[in-house]
């Protein structure tokens, strides 16, 4: 049976010690997904959801536990899944929901139409939890305390940074560490292909630090955070507003023939300049019935990802760094699957 799993922990600026931990986490997520894919009845959706949950349950990532804290002090998570079989589903502004991917997974399993009722593809806030309860789903254990020492410190740094930028405040020298800490953007993502050739893309995020409580990120926008076709699947990460503006997921799939120049070509073709320099993607493309290409690119400092295929005995994980003088960091690998 042929399969491929690839995961990432987001694009940002992290220490080597943190990136080392990210690589271990990526390998663990890959192993979890592969274990399911090797089982007789597991699908790409099963594997993708399981891998995302590993990332959400880690306090290292900006997803689930340790998610970014909003301006009002709340923790609001979001997630999405895209596949050719069940389509696109997302949920956002989920207060203290440890595994938002579970909410979306539940939505994916429902029929599109029940009688004369059309089930929603996007849900937000308390209505998402109410919907699950009404449909007979379990919410036991979903609501958790998601605050960590890291996310709390990032919130304090961001509040200090933005407070200094208010017009009525006296100008002061900005703390470089505060600014850099605020730039860490860690939306996580997974792309899985199972033995039937089905590709599923899934993402999860805590959003940007110090965001307004009603803000939705790219996870909740079809074609921005995730996108799939019968031949490829992509997940994006970074500045959500930039990604939504460009509908980056769709653009990556549409221009995938550009390969190593893909990100650069997308940015150059867009009339609106890339202001934040904080976007990335992970693309899995079927080149043939048993040949796939993994394409990872980003524009910030570093991005850690992992992958495992049916041709590999163990997962591999890398931290892709952007060298100074280059606009984009790129990783390309083509594999023949056994």
GROMACS .gro file of C-alpha atoms in nm, residues 4-9 22-23 26-27 30 282 294 304-308 315-318:
model
   22
    4UNK     CA    1   0.265   0.975   0.220
    5UNK     CA    2   0.240   1.195   0.529
    6UNK     CA    3   0.392   1.542   0.570
    7UNK     CA    4   0.352   1.781   0.864
    8UNK     CA    5   0.488   2.118   0.972
    9UNK     CA    6   0.496   2.324   1.291
   22UNK     CA    7   0.987   2.074   1.662
   23UNK     CA    8   1.166   1.805   1.459
   26UNK     CA    9   0.701   1.629   1.355
   27UNK     CA   10   0.840   1.276   1.362
   30UNK     CA   11   0.420   1.129   1.121
  282UNK     CA   12   0.376   2.269   0.234
  294UNK     CA   13   0.706   1.732  -0.154
  304UNK     CA   14   1.032   2.285   1.056
  305UNK     CA   15   0.858   1.996   0.885
  306UNK     CA   16   0.857   1.617   0.878
  307UNK     CA   17   0.749   1.346   0.637
  308UNK     CA   18   0.724   0.971   0.593
  315UNK     CA   19   1.013   0.959   0.938
  316UNK     CA   20   1.250   1.237   0.841
  317UNK     CA   21   1.238   1.590   0.981
  318UNK     CA   22   1.416   1.907   0.877
   0.00000   0.00000   0.00000
